[in-house]
């Protein structure tokens, strides 16, 4: 098979391939991949369907996906009624926002990644503080700088909207009656100790800077967040009823996001050509992109971290990127994310998981107590659609693909000892860019790029 | 060295390549390695078959490769293999570890605590998981939670703690 693919690759170099800079390819110019390179290339395509998520029993439920689609675009889930998931994950911007740092209530500390093929992730967020798509979807909803909402507000929003409530009950059964505002206040949620510590730090730093001395009383020792105060006033059984609604909504959003799959890039066509010998498929990559691909799986060793069909090892590394000057807080990356995901009540081993003894346990039970590196590590991003999802890195520090390659070309003093300066020539630099551009496919079903029509819930 | 596989070679995404046990005691097992240690018969292969009581361990094909080495202080012979499959790249897997007294490979060491760690010296980092071991039959231990997330050279360390004394056996493998 390998030899057949190799022959097919050579046979197609007949002048039918052209690129913007390289001109027509010829047999003499054709890239000849070694058997090892071919093995590596073939391992990168095709992208299979997203894996099942047994921690979410409705991950493949079409009704849940439709409800999740409605919620994804619904600004009523935010405190200000102006922010939706789609605010930072815009279908028109490859399901990202094109900004270095995303905008919530204020400018946030991280760059929003694209959601294309997101269901292939093992960990969510740059620091992996969520271990499932549904657990991730819940976090921004209650984050005080993102949606800034609360599970009670969101539950009431669903409860009070006949369409949403009907869609919900079709999937999950009757909602509890939330009409009694004594039992079910308008807003409320449990506020984590992490968030309280953060609020106190923020208030303290503002006061130290002379910016907001009046805030001191809000961060005092006896301060109780109003969301927490309302939550504490509820009976435990009612808290569980509300949290169940909240979790079900997260699982529905995850079911929708699982459909955001795009796996028909030029690169995928080329790999199919390697397998079948189809000259039309092999023509999908021009000679420059082929040289870039050879670099990717060869001398540049990009494939070590950007491996497999997602072009990511789905784990965490410190590649020596300085923090953004626009972010004042120290970002500990995986060191903090590791702690958070283990403590997350919505992790795969928790009471809200549908498979706590299976995949949930596999994800959580064997995590170390501490990240192994002394520096801040962040998740290896997928390179699919990388050319249309600038800027790059966890805080958007790199504006272009060229700047990323410059980093790897001159990298020094990284904890990842395998990262040595590539010293890319100008042509190698361009070839790698051309290859990375061949990984683009944003062609998800256009019906997923807008809210579903209400009639679809009926 | 590797068993035959059903998938074509070009479609294999990963494979465990040659392992080179570090300890000289292990080198004595193989002919032609330059060892002059011929005073003792090579030990017979360690029986890694799972006990009948462990249904999960019986499922799936026998793992591709068995690793065996003597602990650094020479007390134990430690053998292990991945359960049910060749060692996969970047996917969880479990090990079955058999501990024998070095002087008596047919015997088993029960009641020990087993800890497994892995490191990538070329990368300056280790495995991003902390596997856990439990004894499933006398002297036979199952280690859950292994995950080798990158291709390249890995060092595997198996610690045996028995009667308050820890000994480590070293293994090396290359994932491609």
Coordinates of C-alpha atoms in Angstrom, one line a residue:
Chain A
X1 CA 0.0 0.0 0.0
X2 CA 2.8 2.4 0.9
X3 CA 4.6 1.7 -2.3
X4 CA 1.5 2.0 -4.3
X5 CA 0.8 5.4 -2.7
X6 CA 4.3 6.5 -3.3
X7 CA 4.1 5.5 -7.0
X8 CA 0.8 7.2 -7.3
X9 CA 2.2 10.4 -5.8
X10 CA 5.0 10.4 -8.3
X11 CA 2.8 9.5 -11.2
X12 CA 0.6 12.5 -10.7
X13 CA 3.4 15.1 -11.0
X14 CA 2.6 15.7 -14.7
X15 CA 2.3 19.4 -14.9
X16 CA -1.4 19.6 -14.0
X17 CA -0.6 21.0 -10.5
X18 CA 0.1 24.7 -10.0
X19 CA 0.4 27.0 -7.1
X20 CA 0.4 30.7 -6.7
X21 CA 4.1 31.0 -6.5
X22 CA 5.6 27.8 -7.5
X23 CA 4.3 27.6 -11.1
X24 CA 3.4 24.4 -12.8
X25 CA 4.7 21.3 -11.1
X26 CA 6.5 18.7 -13.2
X27 CA 7.5 15.1 -12.6
X28 CA 11.1 16.4 -12.0
X29 CA 9.8 18.8 -9.3
X30 CA 7.6 16.2 -7.6
X31 CA 8.0 15.5 -3.9
X32 CA 8.9 12.0 -3.2
X33 CA 7.9 11.0 0.3
X34 CA 9.8 8.3 2.2
X35 CA 7.9 5.4 3.6
X36 CA 8.1 6.9 7.1
X37 CA 6.9 10.3 5.8
X38 CA 4.0 8.6 4.1
X39 CA 3.0 6.7 7.2
X40 CA 2.9 10.0 9.1
X41 CA 1.0 11.7 6.3
X42 CA -1.6 9.0 6.1
X43 CA -2.1 9.1 9.8
X44 CA -3.3 12.7 9.5
X45 CA -6.3 12.1 7.3
X46 CA -9.2 11.4 7.0
X47 CA -10.7 13.0 10.0
X48 CA -13.1 10.5 11.5
X49 CA -16.5 11.5 12.9
X50 CA -16.2 12.9 16.4
X51 CA -15.9 10.3 19.1
X52 CA -19.0 9.5 21.2
X53 CA -19.2 11.2 24.5
X54 CA -20.9 8.8 26.9
X55 CA -20.8 11.4 29.7
X56 CA -23.5 13.2 27.7
X57 CA -26.4 10.8 26.9
X58 CA -27.8 13.3 24.3
X59 CA -24.6 14.0 22.5
X60 CA -26.0 12.5 19.3
X61 CA -29.6 13.4 19.8
X62 CA -30.9 15.5 16.9
X63 CA -33.6 17.2 19.1
X64 CA -31.0 18.1 21.7
X65 CA -28.7 19.5 18.9
X66 CA -31.5 21.7 17.6
X67 CA -32.2 23.0 21.1
X68 CA -28.5 23.6 21.5
X69 CA -28.4 25.5 18.3
X70 CA -31.1 27.8 19.5
X71 CA -29.3 28.4 22.8
X72 CA -26.0 28.9 21.0
X73 CA -27.3 32.0 19.3
X74 CA -29.6 33.2 22.1
X75 CA -28.4 36.4 23.9
X76 CA -31.0 35.9 26.6
X77 CA -28.7 33.5 28.3
X78 CA -26.5 36.4 29.3
X79 CA -27.0 38.8 32.1
X80 CA -27.0 41.8 29.7
X81 CA -29.1 40.0 27.1
X82 CA -26.5 41.0 24.6
X83 CA -24.0 38.1 24.6
X84 CA -24.4 34.7 23.1
X85 CA -22.0 31.8 22.5
X86 CA -21.9 33.0 18.9
X87 CA -20.5 36.4 20.0
X88 CA -17.1 34.9 20.4
X89 CA -17.6 31.9 18.1
X90 CA -19.0 33.6 15.0
X91 CA -19.8 31.3 12.1
X92 CA -18.7 34.1 9.7
X93 CA -15.3 34.0 11.3
X94 CA -14.7 30.3 11.2
X95 CA -16.5 30.0 14.6
X96 CA -13.9 32.2 16.3
X97 CA -13.9 36.0 16.7
X98 CA -10.7 37.1 15.0
X99 CA -9.5 39.0 18.1
X100 CA -6.4 38.5 20.0
X101 CA -8.3 38.6 23.3
X102 CA -12.1 38.1 23.3
X103 CA -14.5 40.6 24.6
X104 CA -17.0 39.7 27.4
X105 CA -18.1 42.2 30.0
X106 CA -14.6 43.5 29.6
X107 CA -11.6 42.3 27.6
X108 CA -10.9 38.7 28.6
X109 CA -7.5 37.1 29.2
X110 CA -7.6 34.5 26.5
X111 CA -8.1 34.1 22.8
X112 CA -11.3 32.4 21.6
X113 CA -10.4 29.3 19.5
X114 CA -12.5 28.1 16.5
X115 CA -15.2 25.6 17.3
X116 CA -14.8 23.7 14.0
X117 CA -14.1 20.0 14.8
X118 CA -14.3 21.0 18.5
X119 CA -15.8 17.6 19.5
X120 CA -12.5 15.9 18.8
X121 CA -10.9 17.7 21.8
X122 CA -10.0 15.6 24.9
X123 CA -9.8 18.8 27.0
X124 CA -11.6 22.1 26.5
X125 CA -10.2 25.6 27.1
X126 CA -6.6 26.4 26.6
X127 CA -5.8 25.1 30.0
X128 CA -8.0 22.0 29.8
X129 CA -10.2 23.0 32.8
X130 CA -13.2 21.2 31.3
X131 CA -13.1 17.6 30.2
X132 CA -16.2 17.6 28.0
X133 CA -17.9 19.8 25.5
X134 CA -20.9 20.1 27.8
X135 CA -18.9 21.0 30.8
X136 CA -17.2 23.7 28.8
X137 CA -20.4 25.1 27.5
X138 CA -21.6 25.7 31.0
X139 CA -18.6 27.7 32.1
X140 CA -19.0 31.0 30.1
X141 CA -22.7 31.1 31.0
X142 CA -21.9 31.7 34.7
X143 CA -18.5 33.4 34.3
X144 CA -18.8 36.9 35.6
X145 CA -16.8 38.4 32.7
X146 CA -18.5 36.4 29.9
X147 CA -22.3 35.7 29.9
X148 CA -22.3 36.8 33.6
X149 CA -25.6 34.9 34.0
X150 CA -26.7 32.3 36.5
X151 CA -28.3 29.0 36.2
X152 CA -31.4 30.3 37.9
X153 CA -31.8 33.1 35.3
X154 CA -31.1 30.7 32.5
X155 CA -33.6 28.1 33.8
X156 CA -36.3 30.8 34.1
X157 CA -35.5 31.9 30.5
X158 CA -36.2 28.4 29.2
X159 CA -39.1 27.9 31.5
X160 CA -40.8 31.1 30.4
X161 CA -40.4 30.7 26.7
X162 CA -43.0 28.2 25.3
X163 CA -40.9 27.2 22.3
X164 CA -37.7 26.6 24.3
X165 CA -39.6 24.9 27.1
X166 CA -41.4 22.7 24.6
X167 CA -38.1 21.7 22.9
X168 CA -36.6 21.0 26.3
X169 CA -39.4 18.9 27.5
X170 CA -39.5 16.9 24.3
X171 CA -36.0 15.7 25.1
X172 CA -35.7 15.7 28.9
X173 CA -39.3 15.4 30.1
X174 CA -41.4 17.9 32.1
X175 CA -39.6 20.9 33.7
X176 CA -40.3 21.6 37.3
X177 CA -42.6 24.6 37.9
X178 CA -40.3 27.5 38.5
X179 CA -43.1 30.0 38.9
X180 CA -42.7 30.3 42.7
X181 CA -40.1 33.0 43.0
X182 CA -39.7 32.3 46.7
X183 CA -38.5 28.8 45.9
X184 CA -36.8 29.7 42.6
X185 CA -35.3 33.2 42.8
X186 CA -34.7 35.1 39.5
X187 CA -31.0 34.8 39.8
X188 CA -28.7 32.6 41.7
X189 CA -25.9 30.0 41.5
X190 CA -23.1 28.5 43.6
X191 CA -20.1 30.8 43.5
X192 CA -16.8 29.0 43.6
X193 CA -14.1 29.8 46.1
X194 CA -11.8 30.4 43.1
X195 CA -14.2 33.1 41.9
X196 CA -14.5 34.6 45.3
X197 CA -10.7 34.8 45.7
X198 CA -10.5 36.3 42.3
X199 CA -13.1 39.0 43.2
X200 CA -11.2 39.8 46.3
X201 CA -7.9 40.0 44.5
X202 CA -9.4 42.3 41.9
X203 CA -11.0 44.6 44.5
X204 CA -7.7 44.7 46.4
X205 CA -5.7 45.6 43.4
X206 CA -8.1 48.3 42.5
X207 CA -7.9 49.7 45.9
X208 CA -4.1 49.5 46.0
X209 CA -4.1 51.4 42.7
X210 CA -6.5 54.0 44.2
X211 CA -9.0 53.2 41.6
X212 CA -12.0 52.0 43.5
X213 CA -11.7 52.3 47.3
X214 CA -15.4 52.1 47.6
X215 CA -15.2 48.5 46.5
X216 CA -13.4 47.4 49.7
X217 CA -16.5 46.5 51.5
X218 CA -17.6 44.2 48.7
X219 CA -14.5 42.1 49.1
X220 CA -14.4 42.0 52.8
X221 CA -14.3 38.9 55.0
X222 CA -18.0 38.8 55.3
X223 CA -18.9 39.4 51.7
X224 CA -21.3 36.9 50.3
X225 CA -21.9 37.1 46.6
X226 CA -25.6 37.8 45.8
X227 CA -25.8 34.9 43.5
X228 CA -24.6 32.7 46.3
X229 CA -26.9 34.3 48.8
X230 CA -29.9 33.5 46.6
X231 CA -28.7 30.0 46.0
X232 CA -28.2 29.3 49.7
X233 CA -31.8 30.3 50.3
X234 CA -33.1 27.4 48.2
X235 CA -33.8 23.9 49.3
X236 CA -31.2 21.4 48.2
X237 CA -33.7 19.5 46.1
X238 CA -34.7 22.6 44.3
X239 CA -31.0 23.5 43.7
X240 CA -30.6 20.1 42.1
X241 CA -33.7 20.6 39.9
X242 CA -32.2 23.9 38.6
X243 CA -28.8 22.4 38.1
X244 CA -30.3 19.5 36.2
X245 CA -31.9 22.0 33.8
X246 CA -28.6 23.9 33.5
X247 CA -26.7 20.7 32.8
X248 CA -29.2 19.5 30.2
X249 CA -28.8 22.8 28.4
X250 CA -25.0 22.4 28.4
X251 CA -25.4 18.9 27.0
X252 CA -27.7 20.3 24.3
X253 CA -25.3 23.0 23.3
X254 CA -22.6 20.3 23.1
X255 CA -24.8 18.2 20.8
X256 CA -25.1 21.2 18.5
X257 CA -21.4 21.9 18.6
X258 CA -20.6 18.3 17.8
X259 CA -22.1 18.9 14.4
X260 CA -19.5 21.5 13.5
X261 CA -17.3 19.2 11.5
X262 CA -15.3 20.2 8.4
X263 CA -13.0 17.6 7.1
X264 CA -12.7 18.1 3.4
X265 CA -9.7 20.3 3.0
X266 CA -7.3 20.2 0.1
X267 CA -4.9 18.3 2.2
X268 CA -7.6 15.6 2.8
X269 CA -8.1 15.3 -0.9
X270 CA -4.4 14.9 -1.4
X271 CA -4.1 12.2 1.1
X272 CA -7.1 10.4 -0.5
X273 CA -5.1 10.7 -3.7
X274 CA -2.1 9.1 -2.0
X275 CA -4.3 6.2 -1.1
X276 CA -6.2 5.7 -4.4
X277 CA -3.8 7.1 -7.0
X278 CA -6.6 9.5 -8.2
X279 CA -4.7 12.2 -10.1
X280 CA -7.4 14.7 -9.5
X281 CA -7.1 14.2 -5.8
X282 CA -3.3 14.3 -5.9
X283 CA -3.6 17.7 -7.7
X284 CA -5.1 19.2 -4.6
X285 CA -1.7 20.2 -3.2
X286 CA 0.6 22.2 -5.3
X287 CA 4.3 21.5 -5.2
X288 CA 5.1 24.1 -2.6
X289 CA 2.4 22.8 -0.3
X290 CA 3.8 19.3 -0.8
X291 CA 7.2 20.5 0.1
X292 CA 5.7 22.1 3.2
X293 CA 4.0 18.9 4.1
X294 CA 7.3 17.0 3.8
X295 CA 8.9 19.6 6.1
X296 CA 6.0 19.2 8.5
X297 CA 6.4 15.5 8.9
X298 CA 10.2 15.6 8.4
X299 CA 12.9 18.0 9.4
X300 CA 10.6 20.5 11.1
X301 CA 9.0 17.7 13.2
X302 CA 5.7 19.6 13.6
X303 CA 3.9 16.2 13.5
X304 CA 5.2 15.3 17.0
X305 CA 2.8 17.6 18.7
X306 CA 0.5 18.3 15.7
X307 CA -0.3 14.6 15.2
X308 CA -3.1 12.5 13.9
X309 CA -6.2 13.6 12.0
X310 CA -6.8 16.6 14.3
X311 CA -3.2 17.7 13.9
X312 CA -3.0 18.0 17.7
X313 CA -1.9 15.7 20.5
X314 CA -4.7 17.2 22.5
X315 CA -2.4 17.7 25.5
X316 CA -0.3 20.6 26.9
X317 CA 3.1 22.1 26.2
X318 CA 5.1 25.2 27.0
X319 CA 6.6 26.4 23.7
X320 CA 8.1 29.5 25.1
X321 CA 5.6 32.1 24.0
X322 CA 5.8 35.3 26.1
X323 CA 2.5 36.4 27.7
X324 CA 0.6 39.1 26.0
X325 CA 1.3 42.6 27.2
X326 CA -2.4 43.3 27.2
X327 CA -3.0 40.7 30.0
X328 CA -2.1 41.8 33.5
X329 CA -2.8 38.6 35.4
X330 CA -0.3 35.8 35.4
X331 CA -1.7 32.9 33.3
X332 CA -0.6 29.6 34.8
X333 CA -2.2 27.6 32.0
X334 CA -2.5 23.9 32.7
X335 CA -1.2 24.2 36.2
X336 CA -4.4 25.9 37.2
X337 CA -6.5 24.1 34.7
X338 CA -5.5 20.7 36.1
X339 CA -6.6 21.7 39.5
X340 CA -9.9 23.2 38.2
X341 CA -10.9 20.2 36.1
X342 CA -10.4 17.8 39.0
X343 CA -12.6 20.0 41.2
X344 CA -15.2 20.8 38.6
X345 CA -18.6 19.4 39.7
X346 CA -19.4 19.0 36.0
X347 CA -16.4 16.8 35.2
X348 CA -16.9 13.3 33.8
X349 CA -16.7 11.6 37.2
X350 CA -19.2 14.0 38.8
X351 CA -22.8 13.4 39.7
X352 CA -24.0 15.1 36.5
X353 CA -22.0 12.9 34.2
X354 CA -23.9 10.1 32.4
X355 CA -20.8 7.9 32.5
X356 CA -18.9 8.5 35.7
X357 CA -17.3 5.1 35.8
X358 CA -16.4 4.9 32.2
X359 CA -15.0 7.7 30.1
X360 CA -15.4 10.2 33.0
X361 CA -13.2 8.1 35.2
X362 CA -10.7 7.5 32.4
X363 CA -10.3 11.3 31.9
X364 CA -10.2 12.4 35.6
X365 CA -9.0 9.6 37.8
X366 CA -5.5 9.4 36.5
X367 CA -4.7 13.0 36.3
X368 CA -1.6 14.0 38.3
X369 CA -1.8 16.3 41.3
X370 CA 0.5 18.7 39.7
X371 CA 1.4 19.7 36.1
X372 CA 4.9 18.5 35.3
X373 CA 6.4 21.7 34.0
X374 CA 7.5 24.7 35.9
X375 CA 6.2 27.0 33.2
X376 CA 2.7 27.7 31.9
X377 CA 1.5 25.0 29.5
X378 CA -1.3 25.3 27.0
X379 CA -3.2 22.9 24.9
X380 CA -1.9 22.1 21.5
X381 CA -4.4 23.6 19.0
X382 CA -5.6 21.7 16.0
X383 CA -4.1 23.0 12.8
X384 CA -7.2 22.4 10.8
X385 CA -8.4 25.8 9.5
X386 CA -5.4 27.4 11.0
X387 CA -5.0 29.8 8.0
X388 CA -8.4 31.3 8.6
X389 CA -8.3 31.5 12.4
X390 CA -5.7 34.2 13.2
X391 CA -4.4 35.4 15.5
X392 CA -2.7 32.5 17.2
X393 CA -1.7 31.2 20.7
X394 CA -3.6 31.3 23.9
X395 CA -3.6 35.1 24.2
X396 CA -3.5 35.8 20.4
X397 CA 0.2 36.9 20.7
X398 CA 1.0 35.9 17.2
X399 CA -0.9 37.9 14.5
X400 CA 0.0 35.8 11.5
X401 CA 1.1 32.3 10.5
X402 CA 4.4 33.9 9.4
X403 CA 5.0 35.2 12.9
X404 CA 4.3 31.7 14.3
X405 CA 6.9 30.2 11.9
X406 CA 9.4 32.9 12.9
X407 CA 9.0 31.8 16.5
X408 CA 9.7 28.2 15.6
X409 CA 12.6 29.2 13.3
X410 CA 14.3 31.1 16.1
X411 CA 13.0 29.5 19.3
X412 CA 15.3 29.3 22.3
X413 CA 15.2 28.5 26.0
X414 CA 12.0 26.5 26.0
X415 CA 11.3 23.7 28.5
X416 CA 10.4 21.5 25.5
X417 CA 13.9 20.4 24.8
X418 CA 12.8 19.0 21.4
X419 CA 12.1 22.5 20.2
X420 CA 15.3 23.6 18.5
X421 CA 15.5 26.5 16.1
X422 CA 14.4 25.4 12.6
X423 CA 16.3 28.2 10.8
X424 CA 13.8 28.0 8.0
X425 CA 14.8 29.3 4.6
X426 CA 12.5 31.7 2.9
X427 CA 11.3 29.0 0.6
X428 CA 10.8 26.6 3.5
X429 CA 8.8 29.3 5.3
X430 CA 6.6 29.8 2.3
X431 CA 6.2 26.1 1.7
X432 CA 5.0 25.5 5.2
X433 CA 2.5 28.4 4.9
X434 CA 1.2 26.9 1.7
X435 CA 0.8 23.5 3.4
X436 CA -1.0 25.1 6.4
X437 CA -3.3 26.9 4.0
X438 CA -4.3 23.6 2.5
X439 CA -5.8 22.5 5.8
X440 CA -8.7 24.9 5.4
X441 CA -12.3 23.7 5.2
X442 CA -15.0 25.7 6.9
X443 CA -17.9 24.3 4.9
X444 CA -20.2 23.2 7.6
X445 CA -23.9 22.9 6.8
X446 CA -25.1 26.4 6.3
X447 CA -28.3 25.6 8.3
X448 CA -26.1 25.4 11.4
X449 CA -24.8 28.9 11.0
X450 CA -28.0 30.6 12.1
X451 CA -30.6 29.9 14.8
X452 CA -33.1 27.2 13.8
X453 CA -36.5 28.4 12.9
X454 CA -39.1 28.0 15.7
X455 CA -41.1 25.6 13.5
X456 CA -38.3 23.1 13.7
X457 CA -39.0 22.6 17.3
X458 CA -42.6 21.5 16.6
Chain B
X1 CA 9.8 -8.5 16.5
X2 CA 6.2 -7.2 16.1
X3 CA 3.3 -9.6 15.5
X4 CA 1.5 -9.5 12.2
X5 CA -1.4 -7.0 12.0
X6 CA -4.5 -7.0 9.9
X7 CA -4.1 -3.4 8.7
X8 CA -1.8 -2.5 5.8
X9 CA 1.5 -1.1 7.0
X10 CA 0.9 2.4 5.5
X11 CA -2.3 2.7 7.5
X12 CA -0.7 1.9 10.9
X13 CA -0.7 5.1 12.9
X14 CA 1.6 3.9 15.5
X15 CA 3.8 1.1 16.6
X16 CA 6.1 0.2 19.4
X17 CA 9.6 -0.2 18.1
X18 CA 12.7 -1.8 19.5
X19 CA 13.1 -1.7 23.3
X20 CA 16.5 -1.8 24.7
X21 CA 16.5 -2.8 28.4
X22 CA 19.2 -1.0 30.2
X23 CA 20.3 -3.4 32.8
X24 CA 23.1 -5.8 32.0
X25 CA 21.1 -8.5 33.7
X26 CA 18.6 -8.3 30.9
X27 CA 21.2 -8.3 28.2
X28 CA 22.2 -11.7 29.5
X29 CA 18.9 -12.9 28.2
X30 CA 19.7 -12.4 24.6
X31 CA 22.3 -14.2 22.5
X32 CA 24.9 -12.2 20.6
X33 CA 24.7 -9.1 22.8
X34 CA 28.2 -9.4 23.9
X35 CA 27.4 -10.7 27.4
X36 CA 29.7 -13.2 28.8
X37 CA 27.3 -14.2 31.5
X38 CA 26.7 -17.9 30.6
X39 CA 26.9 -19.3 34.1
X40 CA 23.2 -19.5 34.5
X41 CA 20.5 -20.8 32.2
X42 CA 18.3 -18.1 30.8
X43 CA 15.0 -17.9 32.7
X44 CA 12.0 -19.4 31.1
X45 CA 9.5 -16.9 29.7
X46 CA 7.3 -15.4 32.3
X47 CA 3.7 -16.5 32.1
X48 CA 1.7 -13.3 31.6
X49 CA -1.6 -15.0 31.0
X50 CA -4.2 -13.2 33.1
X51 CA -5.9 -15.2 35.8
X52 CA -9.2 -16.7 35.1
X53 CA -10.9 -14.4 37.6
X54 CA -10.1 -11.3 35.6
X55 CA -12.5 -11.3 32.7
X56 CA -11.4 -8.0 31.3
X57 CA -7.8 -9.1 31.0
X58 CA -8.8 -12.0 28.9
X59 CA -10.6 -10.0 26.3
X60 CA -8.8 -8.8 23.2
X61 CA -5.7 -10.0 21.5
X62 CA -2.5 -10.6 23.4
X63 CA -0.4 -7.4 23.4
X64 CA 2.3 -7.0 20.8
X65 CA 5.3 -6.9 23.0
X66 CA 6.5 -8.1 26.3
X67 CA 9.1 -6.1 28.2
X68 CA 11.2 -7.7 30.9
X69 CA 14.1 -6.5 33.0
X70 CA 15.7 -6.9 36.3
X71 CA 15.3 -4.2 39.0
X72 CA 18.4 -2.0 39.5
X73 CA 19.3 -3.7 42.8
X74 CA 18.7 -7.1 41.2
X75 CA 16.0 -8.3 43.6
X76 CA 13.1 -8.6 41.1
X77 CA 12.5 -9.7 37.5
X78 CA 9.8 -7.4 36.2
X79 CA 7.8 -8.2 33.1
X80 CA 5.0 -6.2 31.6
X81 CA 2.9 -5.8 28.5
X82 CA 0.1 -3.6 27.3
X83 CA -3.2 -5.3 27.7
X84 CA -5.3 -6.1 24.7
X85 CA -3.3 -4.2 22.1
X86 CA 0.0 -2.9 21.0
X87 CA 1.0 0.2 22.9
X88 CA -1.1 2.9 21.3
X89 CA 0.0 6.5 20.6
X90 CA -1.9 9.1 22.6
X91 CA -4.7 6.7 23.7
X92 CA -5.3 5.3 27.2
X93 CA -4.1 1.8 27.9
X94 CA -3.4 -0.5 30.7
X95 CA -0.5 -2.7 31.6
X96 CA -0.2 -6.1 33.2
X97 CA 2.9 -6.4 35.3
X98 CA 4.3 -9.6 36.7
X99 CA 6.8 -9.4 39.5
X100 CA 9.1 -12.4 40.2
X101 CA 12.1 -12.9 42.5
X102 CA 15.1 -12.5 40.2
X103 CA 16.4 -15.8 41.6
X104 CA 13.2 -17.7 40.9
X105 CA 11.3 -16.5 37.8
X106 CA 8.6 -19.0 38.3
X107 CA 7.6 -17.6 41.7
X108 CA 5.6 -14.4 42.2
X109 CA 6.0 -11.4 44.5
X110 CA 2.6 -10.5 45.9
X111 CA 1.7 -7.7 48.3
X112 CA 3.9 -5.2 46.6
X113 CA 3.0 -1.6 45.6
X114 CA 3.6 -0.8 42.0
X115 CA 4.2 2.6 40.6
X116 CA 4.7 3.3 36.9
X117 CA 6.1 6.5 35.5
X118 CA 7.2 7.5 32.0
X119 CA 9.5 10.2 30.7
X120 CA 10.6 11.7 27.4
X121 CA 14.2 12.7 27.9
X122 CA 14.4 14.4 24.5
X123 CA 11.5 16.6 25.4
X124 CA 12.2 17.2 29.1
X125 CA 8.8 16.1 30.2
X126 CA 7.0 13.0 31.3
X127 CA 3.7 11.3 31.0
X128 CA 0.7 13.6 31.8
X129 CA -1.0 10.9 33.8
X130 CA -0.5 9.1 37.1
X131 CA -1.3 5.5 36.6
X132 CA -2.6 3.3 39.4
X133 CA -1.9 -0.3 40.0
X134 CA -3.7 -3.0 41.8
X135 CA -2.9 -6.7 42.3
X136 CA -5.3 -8.9 40.3
X137 CA -3.7 -12.2 41.2
X138 CA -0.6 -13.2 43.3
X139 CA 2.3 -11.3 41.9
X140 CA 0.3 -10.0 38.9
X141 CA -0.7 -6.4 38.8
X142 CA -2.8 -4.3 36.5
X143 CA -1.8 -0.7 35.9
X144 CA -4.5 1.6 34.7
X145 CA -4.2 5.1 33.3
X146 CA -1.2 4.9 31.0
X147 CA -1.1 7.4 28.1
X148 CA 1.9 8.1 26.0
X149 CA 0.9 11.2 24.1
X150 CA 3.8 11.7 21.7
X151 CA 5.9 9.8 19.2
X152 CA 9.5 9.3 20.2
X153 CA 11.7 7.8 22.8
X154 CA 10.1 7.0 26.1
X155 CA 11.7 5.7 29.3
X156 CA 9.3 3.6 31.5
X157 CA 10.1 3.3 35.2
X158 CA 8.4 0.5 37.2
X159 CA 8.8 1.0 40.9
X160 CA 8.3 -2.0 43.2
X161 CA 7.8 -1.2 46.9
X162 CA 7.9 -4.2 49.2
X163 CA 8.5 -4.3 52.9
X164 CA 9.4 -0.7 52.9
X165 CA 12.1 -1.0 50.2
X166 CA 11.7 0.4 46.7
X167 CA 13.4 -0.9 43.7
X168 CA 13.1 0.4 40.1
X169 CA 13.3 -1.3 36.8
X170 CA 14.0 0.7 33.7
X171 CA 12.6 0.1 30.2
X172 CA 12.9 2.0 27.0
X173 CA 10.7 2.1 23.9
X174 CA 10.1 4.2 20.9
X175 CA 6.7 5.1 19.7
X176 CA 6.3 6.0 16.0

